[in-house]
Short mmCIF file of C-alpha atoms and ligand atoms in Angstrom, two decimals:
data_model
loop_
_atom_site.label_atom_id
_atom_site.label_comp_id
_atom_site.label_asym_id
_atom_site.label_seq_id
_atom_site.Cartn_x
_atom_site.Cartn_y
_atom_site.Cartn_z
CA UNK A 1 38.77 5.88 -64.09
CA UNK A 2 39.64 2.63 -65.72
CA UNK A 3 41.63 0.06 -64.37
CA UNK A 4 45.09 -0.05 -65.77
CA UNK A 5 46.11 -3.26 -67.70
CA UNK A 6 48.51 -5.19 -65.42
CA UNK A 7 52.67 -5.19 -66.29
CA UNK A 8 54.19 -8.81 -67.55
CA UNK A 9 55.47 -9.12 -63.70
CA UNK A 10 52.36 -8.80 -61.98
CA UNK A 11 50.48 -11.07 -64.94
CA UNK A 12 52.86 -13.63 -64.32
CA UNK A 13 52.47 -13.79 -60.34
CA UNK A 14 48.57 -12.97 -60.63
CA UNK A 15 46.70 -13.85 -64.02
CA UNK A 16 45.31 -17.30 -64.04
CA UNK A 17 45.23 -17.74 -59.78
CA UNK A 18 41.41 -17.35 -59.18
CA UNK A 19 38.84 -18.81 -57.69
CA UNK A 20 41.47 -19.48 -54.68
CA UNK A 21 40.51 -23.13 -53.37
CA UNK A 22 39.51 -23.18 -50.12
CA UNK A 23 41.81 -19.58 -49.71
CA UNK A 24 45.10 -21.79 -50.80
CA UNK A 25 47.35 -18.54 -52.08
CA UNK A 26 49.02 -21.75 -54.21
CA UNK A 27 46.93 -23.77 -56.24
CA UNK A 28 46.93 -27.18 -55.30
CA UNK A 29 47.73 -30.24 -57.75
CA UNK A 30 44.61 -31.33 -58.64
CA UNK A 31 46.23 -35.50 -58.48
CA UNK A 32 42.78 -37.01 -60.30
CA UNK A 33 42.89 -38.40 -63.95
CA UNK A 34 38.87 -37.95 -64.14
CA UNK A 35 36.17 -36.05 -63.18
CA UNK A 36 32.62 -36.06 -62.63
CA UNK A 37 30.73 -35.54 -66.07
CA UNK A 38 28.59 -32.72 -65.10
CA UNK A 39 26.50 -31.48 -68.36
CA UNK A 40 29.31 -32.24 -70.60
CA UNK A 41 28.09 -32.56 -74.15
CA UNK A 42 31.80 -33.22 -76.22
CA UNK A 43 34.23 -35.78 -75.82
CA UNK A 44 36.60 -32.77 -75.60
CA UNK A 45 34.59 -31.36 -72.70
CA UNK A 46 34.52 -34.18 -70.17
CA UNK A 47 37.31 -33.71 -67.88
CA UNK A 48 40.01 -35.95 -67.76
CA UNK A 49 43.85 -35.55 -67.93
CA UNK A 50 44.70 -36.05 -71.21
CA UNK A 51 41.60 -33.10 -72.01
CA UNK A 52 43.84 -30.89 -70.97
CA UNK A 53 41.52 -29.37 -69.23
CA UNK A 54 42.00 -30.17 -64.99
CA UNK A 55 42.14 -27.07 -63.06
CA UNK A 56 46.07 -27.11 -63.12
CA UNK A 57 45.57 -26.80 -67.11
CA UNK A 58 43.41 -24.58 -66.85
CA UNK A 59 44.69 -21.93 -64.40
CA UNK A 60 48.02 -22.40 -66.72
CA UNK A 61 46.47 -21.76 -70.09
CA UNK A 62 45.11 -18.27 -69.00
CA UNK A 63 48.22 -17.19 -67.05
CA UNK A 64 50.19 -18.19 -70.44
CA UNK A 65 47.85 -16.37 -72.77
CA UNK A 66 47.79 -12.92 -70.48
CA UNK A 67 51.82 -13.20 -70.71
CA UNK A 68 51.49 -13.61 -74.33
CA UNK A 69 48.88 -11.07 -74.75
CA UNK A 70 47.26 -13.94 -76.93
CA UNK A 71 43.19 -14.84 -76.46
CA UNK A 72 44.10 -18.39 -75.72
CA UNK A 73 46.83 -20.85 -74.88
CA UNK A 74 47.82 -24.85 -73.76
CA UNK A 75 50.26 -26.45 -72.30
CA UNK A 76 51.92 -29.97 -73.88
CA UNK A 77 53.91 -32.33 -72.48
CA UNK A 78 57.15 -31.25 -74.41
CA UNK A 79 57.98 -27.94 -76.47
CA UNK A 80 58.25 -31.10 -79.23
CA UNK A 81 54.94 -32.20 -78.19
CA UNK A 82 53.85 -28.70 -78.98
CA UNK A 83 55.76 -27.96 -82.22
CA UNK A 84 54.65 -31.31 -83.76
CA UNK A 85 50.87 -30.87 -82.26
CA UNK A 86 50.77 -27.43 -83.73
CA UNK A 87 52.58 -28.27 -87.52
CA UNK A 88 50.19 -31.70 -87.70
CA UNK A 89 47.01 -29.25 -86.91
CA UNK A 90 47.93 -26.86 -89.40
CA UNK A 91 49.14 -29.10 -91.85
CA UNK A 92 47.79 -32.29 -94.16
CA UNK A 93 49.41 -34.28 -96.58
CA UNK A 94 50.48 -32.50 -99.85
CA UNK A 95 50.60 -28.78 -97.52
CA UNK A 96 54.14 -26.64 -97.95
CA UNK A 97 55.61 -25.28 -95.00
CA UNK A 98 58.22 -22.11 -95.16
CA UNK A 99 61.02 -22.10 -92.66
CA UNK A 100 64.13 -20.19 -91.40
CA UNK A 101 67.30 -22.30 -91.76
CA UNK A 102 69.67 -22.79 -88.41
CA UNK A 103 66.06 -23.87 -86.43
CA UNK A 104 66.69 -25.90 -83.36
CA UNK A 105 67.96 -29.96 -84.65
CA UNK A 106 64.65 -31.40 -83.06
CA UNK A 107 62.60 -29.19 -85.31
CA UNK A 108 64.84 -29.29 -88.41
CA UNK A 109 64.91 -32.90 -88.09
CA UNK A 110 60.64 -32.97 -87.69
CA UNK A 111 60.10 -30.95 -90.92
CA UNK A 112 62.68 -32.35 -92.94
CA UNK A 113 62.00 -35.98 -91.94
CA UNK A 114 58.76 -36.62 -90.30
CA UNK A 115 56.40 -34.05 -91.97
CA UNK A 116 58.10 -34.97 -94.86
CA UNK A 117 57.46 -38.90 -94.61
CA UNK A 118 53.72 -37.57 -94.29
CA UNK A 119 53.83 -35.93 -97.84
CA UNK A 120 54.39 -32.69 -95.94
CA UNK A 121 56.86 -30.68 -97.75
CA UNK A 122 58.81 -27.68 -97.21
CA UNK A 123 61.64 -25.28 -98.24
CA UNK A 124 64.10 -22.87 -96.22
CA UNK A 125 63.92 -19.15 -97.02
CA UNK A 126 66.77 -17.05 -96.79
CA UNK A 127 67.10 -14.53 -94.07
CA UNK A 128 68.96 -12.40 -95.65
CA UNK A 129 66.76 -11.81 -98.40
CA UNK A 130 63.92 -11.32 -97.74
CA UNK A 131 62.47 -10.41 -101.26
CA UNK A 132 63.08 -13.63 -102.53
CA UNK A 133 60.63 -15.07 -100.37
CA UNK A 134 57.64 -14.70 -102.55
CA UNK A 135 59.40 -16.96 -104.84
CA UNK A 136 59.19 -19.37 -102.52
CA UNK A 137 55.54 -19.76 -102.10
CA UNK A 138 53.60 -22.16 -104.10
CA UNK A 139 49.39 -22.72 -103.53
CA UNK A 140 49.75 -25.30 -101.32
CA UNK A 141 51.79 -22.74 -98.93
CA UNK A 142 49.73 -23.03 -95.59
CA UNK A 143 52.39 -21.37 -93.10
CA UNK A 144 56.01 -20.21 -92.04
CA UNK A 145 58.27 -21.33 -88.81
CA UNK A 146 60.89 -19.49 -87.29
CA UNK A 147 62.49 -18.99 -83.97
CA UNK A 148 62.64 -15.23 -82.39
CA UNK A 149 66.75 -16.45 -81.62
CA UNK A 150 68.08 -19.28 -83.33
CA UNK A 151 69.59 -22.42 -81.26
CA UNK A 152 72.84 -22.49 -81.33
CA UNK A 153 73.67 -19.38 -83.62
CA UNK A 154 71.32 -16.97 -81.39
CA UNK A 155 70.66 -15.21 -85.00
CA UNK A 156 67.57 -13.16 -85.19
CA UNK A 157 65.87 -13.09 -88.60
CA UNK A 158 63.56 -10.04 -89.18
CA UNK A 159 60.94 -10.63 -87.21
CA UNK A 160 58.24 -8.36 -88.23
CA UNK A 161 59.11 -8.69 -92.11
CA UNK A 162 58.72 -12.47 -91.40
CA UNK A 163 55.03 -11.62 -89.94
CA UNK A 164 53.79 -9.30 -92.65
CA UNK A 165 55.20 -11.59 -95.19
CA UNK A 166 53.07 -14.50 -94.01
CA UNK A 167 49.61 -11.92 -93.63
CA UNK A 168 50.23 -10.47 -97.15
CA UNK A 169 50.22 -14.23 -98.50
CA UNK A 170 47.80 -15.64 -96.39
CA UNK A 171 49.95 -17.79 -94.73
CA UNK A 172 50.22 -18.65 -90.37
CA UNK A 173 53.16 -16.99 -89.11
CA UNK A 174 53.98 -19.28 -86.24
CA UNK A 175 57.06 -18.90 -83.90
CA UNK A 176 59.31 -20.54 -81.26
CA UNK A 177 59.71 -18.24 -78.86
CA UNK A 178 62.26 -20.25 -76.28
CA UNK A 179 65.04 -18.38 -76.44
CA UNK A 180 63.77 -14.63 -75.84
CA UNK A 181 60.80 -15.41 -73.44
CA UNK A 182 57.96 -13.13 -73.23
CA UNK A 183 59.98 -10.98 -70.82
CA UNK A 184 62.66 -9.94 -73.88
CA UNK A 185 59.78 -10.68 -76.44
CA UNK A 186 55.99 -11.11 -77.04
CA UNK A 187 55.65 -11.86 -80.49
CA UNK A 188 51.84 -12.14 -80.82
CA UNK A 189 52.05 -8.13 -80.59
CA UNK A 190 54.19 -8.16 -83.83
CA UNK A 191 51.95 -10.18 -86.15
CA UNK A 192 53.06 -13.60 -85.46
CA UNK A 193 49.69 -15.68 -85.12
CA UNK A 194 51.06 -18.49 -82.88
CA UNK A 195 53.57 -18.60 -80.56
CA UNK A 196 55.13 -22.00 -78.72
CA UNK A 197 57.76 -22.70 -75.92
CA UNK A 198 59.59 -25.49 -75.00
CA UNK A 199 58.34 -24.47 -71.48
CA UNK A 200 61.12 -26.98 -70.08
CA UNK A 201 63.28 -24.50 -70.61
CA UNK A 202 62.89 -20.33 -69.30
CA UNK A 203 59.19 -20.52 -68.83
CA UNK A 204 59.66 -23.09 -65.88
CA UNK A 205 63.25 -22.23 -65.15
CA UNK A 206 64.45 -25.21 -62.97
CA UNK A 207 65.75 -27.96 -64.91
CA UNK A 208 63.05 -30.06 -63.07
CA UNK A 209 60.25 -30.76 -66.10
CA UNK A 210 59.51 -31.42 -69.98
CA UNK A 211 56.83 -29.31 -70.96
CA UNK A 212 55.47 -27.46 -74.08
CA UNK A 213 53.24 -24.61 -74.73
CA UNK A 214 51.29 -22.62 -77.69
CA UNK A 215 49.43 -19.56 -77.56
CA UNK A 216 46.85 -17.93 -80.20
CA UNK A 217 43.68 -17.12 -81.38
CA UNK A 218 40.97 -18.97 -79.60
CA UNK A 219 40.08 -21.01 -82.77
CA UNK A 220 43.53 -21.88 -83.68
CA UNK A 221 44.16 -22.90 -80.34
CA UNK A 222 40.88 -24.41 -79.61
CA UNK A 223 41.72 -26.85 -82.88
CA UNK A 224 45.56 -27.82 -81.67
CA UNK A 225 43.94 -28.95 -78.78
CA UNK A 226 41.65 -31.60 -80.04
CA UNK A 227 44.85 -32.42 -82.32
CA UNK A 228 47.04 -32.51 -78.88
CA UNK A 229 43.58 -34.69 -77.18
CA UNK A 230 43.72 -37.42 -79.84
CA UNK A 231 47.59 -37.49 -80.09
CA UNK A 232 47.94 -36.96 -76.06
CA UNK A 233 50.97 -35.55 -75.11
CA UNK A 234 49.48 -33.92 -71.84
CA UNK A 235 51.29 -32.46 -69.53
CA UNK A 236 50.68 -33.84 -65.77
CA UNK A 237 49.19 -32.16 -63.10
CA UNK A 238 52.07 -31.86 -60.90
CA UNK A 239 54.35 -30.77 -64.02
CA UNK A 240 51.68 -28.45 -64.32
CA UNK A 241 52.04 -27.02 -60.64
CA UNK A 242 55.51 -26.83 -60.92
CA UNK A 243 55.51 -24.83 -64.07
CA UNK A 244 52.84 -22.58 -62.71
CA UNK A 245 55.16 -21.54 -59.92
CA UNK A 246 58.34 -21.66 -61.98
CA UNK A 247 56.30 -18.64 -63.89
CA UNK A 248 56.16 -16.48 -61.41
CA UNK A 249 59.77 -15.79 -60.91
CA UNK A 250 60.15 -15.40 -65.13
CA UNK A 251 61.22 -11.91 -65.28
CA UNK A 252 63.54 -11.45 -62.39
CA UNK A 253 65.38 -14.87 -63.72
CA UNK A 254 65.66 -13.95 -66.91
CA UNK A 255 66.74 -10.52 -66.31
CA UNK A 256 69.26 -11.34 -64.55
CA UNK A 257 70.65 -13.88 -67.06
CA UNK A 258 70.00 -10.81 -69.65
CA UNK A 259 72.89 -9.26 -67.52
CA UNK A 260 75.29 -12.13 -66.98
CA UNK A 261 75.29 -13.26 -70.45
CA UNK A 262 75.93 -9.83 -71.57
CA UNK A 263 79.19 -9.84 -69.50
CA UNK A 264 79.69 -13.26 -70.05
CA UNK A 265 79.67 -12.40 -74.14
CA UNK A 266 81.37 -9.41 -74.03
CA UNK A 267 84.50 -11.09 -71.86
CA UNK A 268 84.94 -13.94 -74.06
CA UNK A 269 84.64 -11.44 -77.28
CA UNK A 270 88.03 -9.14 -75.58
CA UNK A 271 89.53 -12.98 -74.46
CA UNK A 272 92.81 -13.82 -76.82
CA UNK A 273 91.63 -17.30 -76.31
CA UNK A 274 88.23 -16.74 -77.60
CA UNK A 275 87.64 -16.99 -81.83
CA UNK A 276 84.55 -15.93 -81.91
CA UNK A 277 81.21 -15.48 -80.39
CA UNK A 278 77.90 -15.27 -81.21
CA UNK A 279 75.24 -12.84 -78.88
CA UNK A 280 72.92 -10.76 -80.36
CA UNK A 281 74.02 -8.12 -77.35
CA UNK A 282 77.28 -7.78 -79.20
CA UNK A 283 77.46 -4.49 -80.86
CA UNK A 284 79.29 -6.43 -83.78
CA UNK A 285 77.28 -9.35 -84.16
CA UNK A 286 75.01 -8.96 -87.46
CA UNK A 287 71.90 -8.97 -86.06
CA UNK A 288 72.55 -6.44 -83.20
CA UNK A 289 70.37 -3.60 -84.05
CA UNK A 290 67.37 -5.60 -85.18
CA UNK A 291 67.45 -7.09 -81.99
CA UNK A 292 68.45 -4.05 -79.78
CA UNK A 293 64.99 -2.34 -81.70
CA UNK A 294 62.50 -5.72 -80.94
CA UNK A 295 63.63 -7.50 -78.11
CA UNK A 296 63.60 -5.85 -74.19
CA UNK A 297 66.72 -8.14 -73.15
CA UNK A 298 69.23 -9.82 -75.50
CA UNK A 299 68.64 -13.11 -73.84
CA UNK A 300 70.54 -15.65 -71.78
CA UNK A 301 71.91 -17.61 -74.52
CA UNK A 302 75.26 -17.84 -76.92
CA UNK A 303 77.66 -19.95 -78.30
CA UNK A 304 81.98 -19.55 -78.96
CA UNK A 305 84.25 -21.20 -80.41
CA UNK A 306 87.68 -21.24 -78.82
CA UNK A 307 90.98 -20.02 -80.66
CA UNK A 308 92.47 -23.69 -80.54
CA UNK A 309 91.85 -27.49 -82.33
CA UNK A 310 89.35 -29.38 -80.86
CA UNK A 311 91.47 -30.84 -78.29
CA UNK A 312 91.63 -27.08 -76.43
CA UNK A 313 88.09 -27.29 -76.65
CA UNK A 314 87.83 -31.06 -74.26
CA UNK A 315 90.41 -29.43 -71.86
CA UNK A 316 88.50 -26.31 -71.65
CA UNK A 317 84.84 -28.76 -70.68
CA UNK A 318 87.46 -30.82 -68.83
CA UNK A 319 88.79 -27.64 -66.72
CA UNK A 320 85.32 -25.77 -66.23
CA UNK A 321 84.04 -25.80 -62.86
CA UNK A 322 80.51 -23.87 -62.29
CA UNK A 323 79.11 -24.72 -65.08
CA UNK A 324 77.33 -28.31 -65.83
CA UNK A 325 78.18 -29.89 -69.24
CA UNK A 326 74.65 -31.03 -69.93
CA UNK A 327 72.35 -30.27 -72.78
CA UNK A 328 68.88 -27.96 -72.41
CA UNK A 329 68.85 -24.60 -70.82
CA UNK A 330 67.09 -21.75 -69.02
CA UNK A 331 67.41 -23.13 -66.05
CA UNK A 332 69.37 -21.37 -62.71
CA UNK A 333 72.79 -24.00 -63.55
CA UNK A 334 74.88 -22.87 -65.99
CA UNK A 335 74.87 -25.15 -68.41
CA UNK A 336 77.65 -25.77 -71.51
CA UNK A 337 77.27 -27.74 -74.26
CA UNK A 338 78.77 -29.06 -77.84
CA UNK A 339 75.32 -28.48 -79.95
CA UNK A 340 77.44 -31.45 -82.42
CA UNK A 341 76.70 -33.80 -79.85
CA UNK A 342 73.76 -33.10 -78.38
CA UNK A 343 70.59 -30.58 -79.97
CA UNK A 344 71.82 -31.05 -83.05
CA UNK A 345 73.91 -34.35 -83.28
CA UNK A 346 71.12 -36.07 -85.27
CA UNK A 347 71.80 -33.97 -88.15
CA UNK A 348 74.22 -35.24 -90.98
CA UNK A 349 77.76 -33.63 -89.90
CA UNK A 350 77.96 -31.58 -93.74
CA UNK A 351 73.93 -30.37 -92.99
CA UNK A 352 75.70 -28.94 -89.61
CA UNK A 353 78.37 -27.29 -90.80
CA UNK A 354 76.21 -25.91 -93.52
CA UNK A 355 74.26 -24.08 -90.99
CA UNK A 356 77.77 -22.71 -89.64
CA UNK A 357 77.61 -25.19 -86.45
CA UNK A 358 81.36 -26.11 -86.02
CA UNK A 359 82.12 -29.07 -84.48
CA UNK A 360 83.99 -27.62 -81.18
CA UNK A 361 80.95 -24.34 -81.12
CA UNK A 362 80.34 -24.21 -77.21
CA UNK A 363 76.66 -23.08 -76.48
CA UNK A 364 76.26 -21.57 -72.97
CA UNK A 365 73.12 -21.63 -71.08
CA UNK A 366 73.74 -18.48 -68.67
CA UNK A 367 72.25 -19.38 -65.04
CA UNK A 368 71.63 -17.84 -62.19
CA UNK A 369 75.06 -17.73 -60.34
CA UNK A 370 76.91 -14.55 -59.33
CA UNK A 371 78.88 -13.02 -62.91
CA UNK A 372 81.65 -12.28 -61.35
CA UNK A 373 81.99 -16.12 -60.56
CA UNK A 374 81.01 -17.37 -63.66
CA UNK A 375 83.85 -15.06 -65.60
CA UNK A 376 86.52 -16.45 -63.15
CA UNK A 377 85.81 -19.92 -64.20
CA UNK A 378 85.30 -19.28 -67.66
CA UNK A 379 88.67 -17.43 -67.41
CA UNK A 380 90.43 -20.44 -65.15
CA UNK A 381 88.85 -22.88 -67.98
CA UNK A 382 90.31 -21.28 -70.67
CA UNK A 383 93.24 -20.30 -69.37
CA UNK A 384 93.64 -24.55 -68.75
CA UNK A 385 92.57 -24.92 -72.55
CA UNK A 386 95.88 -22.62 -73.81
CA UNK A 387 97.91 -23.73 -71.39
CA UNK A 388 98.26 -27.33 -72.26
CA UNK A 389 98.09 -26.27 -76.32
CA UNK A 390 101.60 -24.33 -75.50
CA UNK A 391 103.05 -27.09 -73.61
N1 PLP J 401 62.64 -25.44 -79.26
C1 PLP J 401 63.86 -25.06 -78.87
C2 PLP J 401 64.37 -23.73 -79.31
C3 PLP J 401 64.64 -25.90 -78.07
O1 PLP J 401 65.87 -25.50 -77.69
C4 PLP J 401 64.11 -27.15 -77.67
C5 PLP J 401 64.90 -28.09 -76.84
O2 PLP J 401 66.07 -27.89 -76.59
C6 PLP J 401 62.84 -27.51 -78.12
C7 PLP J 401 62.12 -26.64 -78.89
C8 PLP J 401 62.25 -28.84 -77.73
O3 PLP J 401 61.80 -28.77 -76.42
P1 PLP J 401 61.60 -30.05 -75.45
O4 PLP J 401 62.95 -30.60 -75.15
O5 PLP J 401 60.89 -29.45 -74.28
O6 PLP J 401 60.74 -31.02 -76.19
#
């Protein structure tokens, strides 16, 4: 009989554990920049820290590629450090990148300013049309970025169409899979050759670390991190620990904020208060079925905008209780946020509204708290918002 192949639960409490040290069920932080050489023959094989390669890193990278179903993977020490490690691997001076509009401001803000100060240069497809990307590619193609859900819109592009398009022209489909997690979404088993975190966010889950991660093909992988050994944005040991165990409890968190935001979305949708809002769990948002057909959960993020000016919108941060105004996400704390003034304030204000982020959109992190609690406040908040707009 063979053994069966472990479920993403049981990977994420078990893959990457053994050898136990000295029978600890919880691998310790290994606190020791270097290590003895041994019969190291590369630079990139002595141990040290910023190798990447202490047993912390190491226990990490295989628990991340079995979630990912991927033959390899590394940790960073930002998702940044990991998007910009992975593009400046991939790419050279004179190289054309593809990517999907509405990207998360950090990353629009890499490829449209820093990879394009390096001669890197790149244009934005159109997700809605999919057979106008050929047009788009020119020789010096080399790859195309997307995210799996888009930050703040939550819109999900067609993933798989995205994937074959980048195999049929020869190009790396690579992917930022934040958002949908592997417990919604594993995109390596769709085509996509690599796929990075910002592990700050779901992967560790406790609004305690920075920390980035990418997961591939061996070689691929293997070559980011002698790009990520020179450039060193390591992640620490004790980061590294904490992320471990923030791993384990992945799928119950994140199926739990599956659920909340749900209700959370489909509350404010019925809300008189409420203009619109944006969940891919919505039966009328535009990208529901593609999402309903490639994702196990719809995800723990999504953005409104309220029915009043943007004055309704301060009274309504002003009146909210549970929930933290504070930008990032994933973790158990509800979190709220004006994506024009945080994740994407450093883009020009007509460049935001172009991508249909307006001004007073509210993104909501969904936490961990009871739903029922979290749709009182919401309700109390907005409530306060209308109130004072009447008076
Ligand atoms: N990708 C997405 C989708 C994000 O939302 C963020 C941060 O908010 C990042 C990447 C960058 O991650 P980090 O803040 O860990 O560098």
């Amino acid at each position: 009989m063979s053994t069966p192949s472990p479920r993403l639960e049981t990977l994420l409490v078990h893959a990457g554990e053994e050898p136990r040290v000295d029978g600890a069920v919880t691998l310790p932080v290994f606190q020791s920049s270097t290590y003895e050489s041994g019969d190291a023959s590369s630079y990139h094989d002595l141990r040290y820290i910023r190798l990447n390669n202490t047993p912390n890193h190491r226990a990490l990278h295989a628990k991340l590629a079995a979630l990912e179903g991927t033959e390899s993977a590394l940790v960073f020490g930002s998702g940044m450090a990991a998007l910009s490690t992975m593009l400046l691997t991939l790419l050279r001076p004179g190289d054309h990148l593809l990517a999907q509009p509405g990207l998360y401001g950090g990353t629009h803000e890499l490829i449209v300013k820093d990879l394009a100060a390096l001669g890197i240069e790149h244009d934005f497809l159109d997700p809605d049309d999919p057979a106008g990307w050929d047009r788009l590619v020119r020789p010096a193609t080399r790859l195309v970025h997307c995210e799996a859900i888009t930050n703040p819109l939550v819109r999900v592009i067609d993933l798989p169409a995205l994937a074959a398009f980048a195999k049929r022209r020869g190009l790396i489909a690579t992917i930022d899979a934040t958002f949908a997690t592997p417990v919604n979404f594993r995109p390596a088993a769709h085509g996509f050759d690599l796929v990075m975190h910002s592990a700050t966010k779901y992967l560790n889950g406790h609004s305690d670390i920075v920390a980035g991660s990418v997961a591939g093909p061996a070689a691929l992988v293997d070559a980011i991190r002698h790009k990520l050994n020179h450039l060193g944005a390591a992640l620490d040991p004790h980061a590294c620990f904490l992320l471990q165990r923030g791993l384990k409890t992945l799928a119950v968190r994140v199926r739990a904020q599956n659920q909340s935001a749900l209700a959370l979305a489909e509350h404010l949708a019925a809300h008189p208060a409420v203009a619109r809002v944006h969940y891919p769990g919505l039966p009328s948002n535009p990208d529901h079925a593609r999402a309903r057909a490639l994702f196990q959960g719809f995800g723990g993020m999504l953005s409104f905008e309220l029915a009043g000016d943007d004055a309704a919108v301060e009274r309504f941060l002003a009146a909210l209780r549970l929930p933290i105004v504070a930008p990032s996400l994933g973790g158990p704390e509800t979190l709220v946020t004006l994506p024009a003034r945080s994740s994407h304030s450093g883009l020009d204000p007509s460049a935001r509204r172009a991508q249909g982020i307006a001004d007073g959109l509210v993104r909501v992190s969904v936490g961990l708290e009871a739903a029922e609690d979290l749709l009182e406040d919401f309700d109390q908040a907005l409530s306060a918002a209308r109130v004072a707009r009447s008076g």
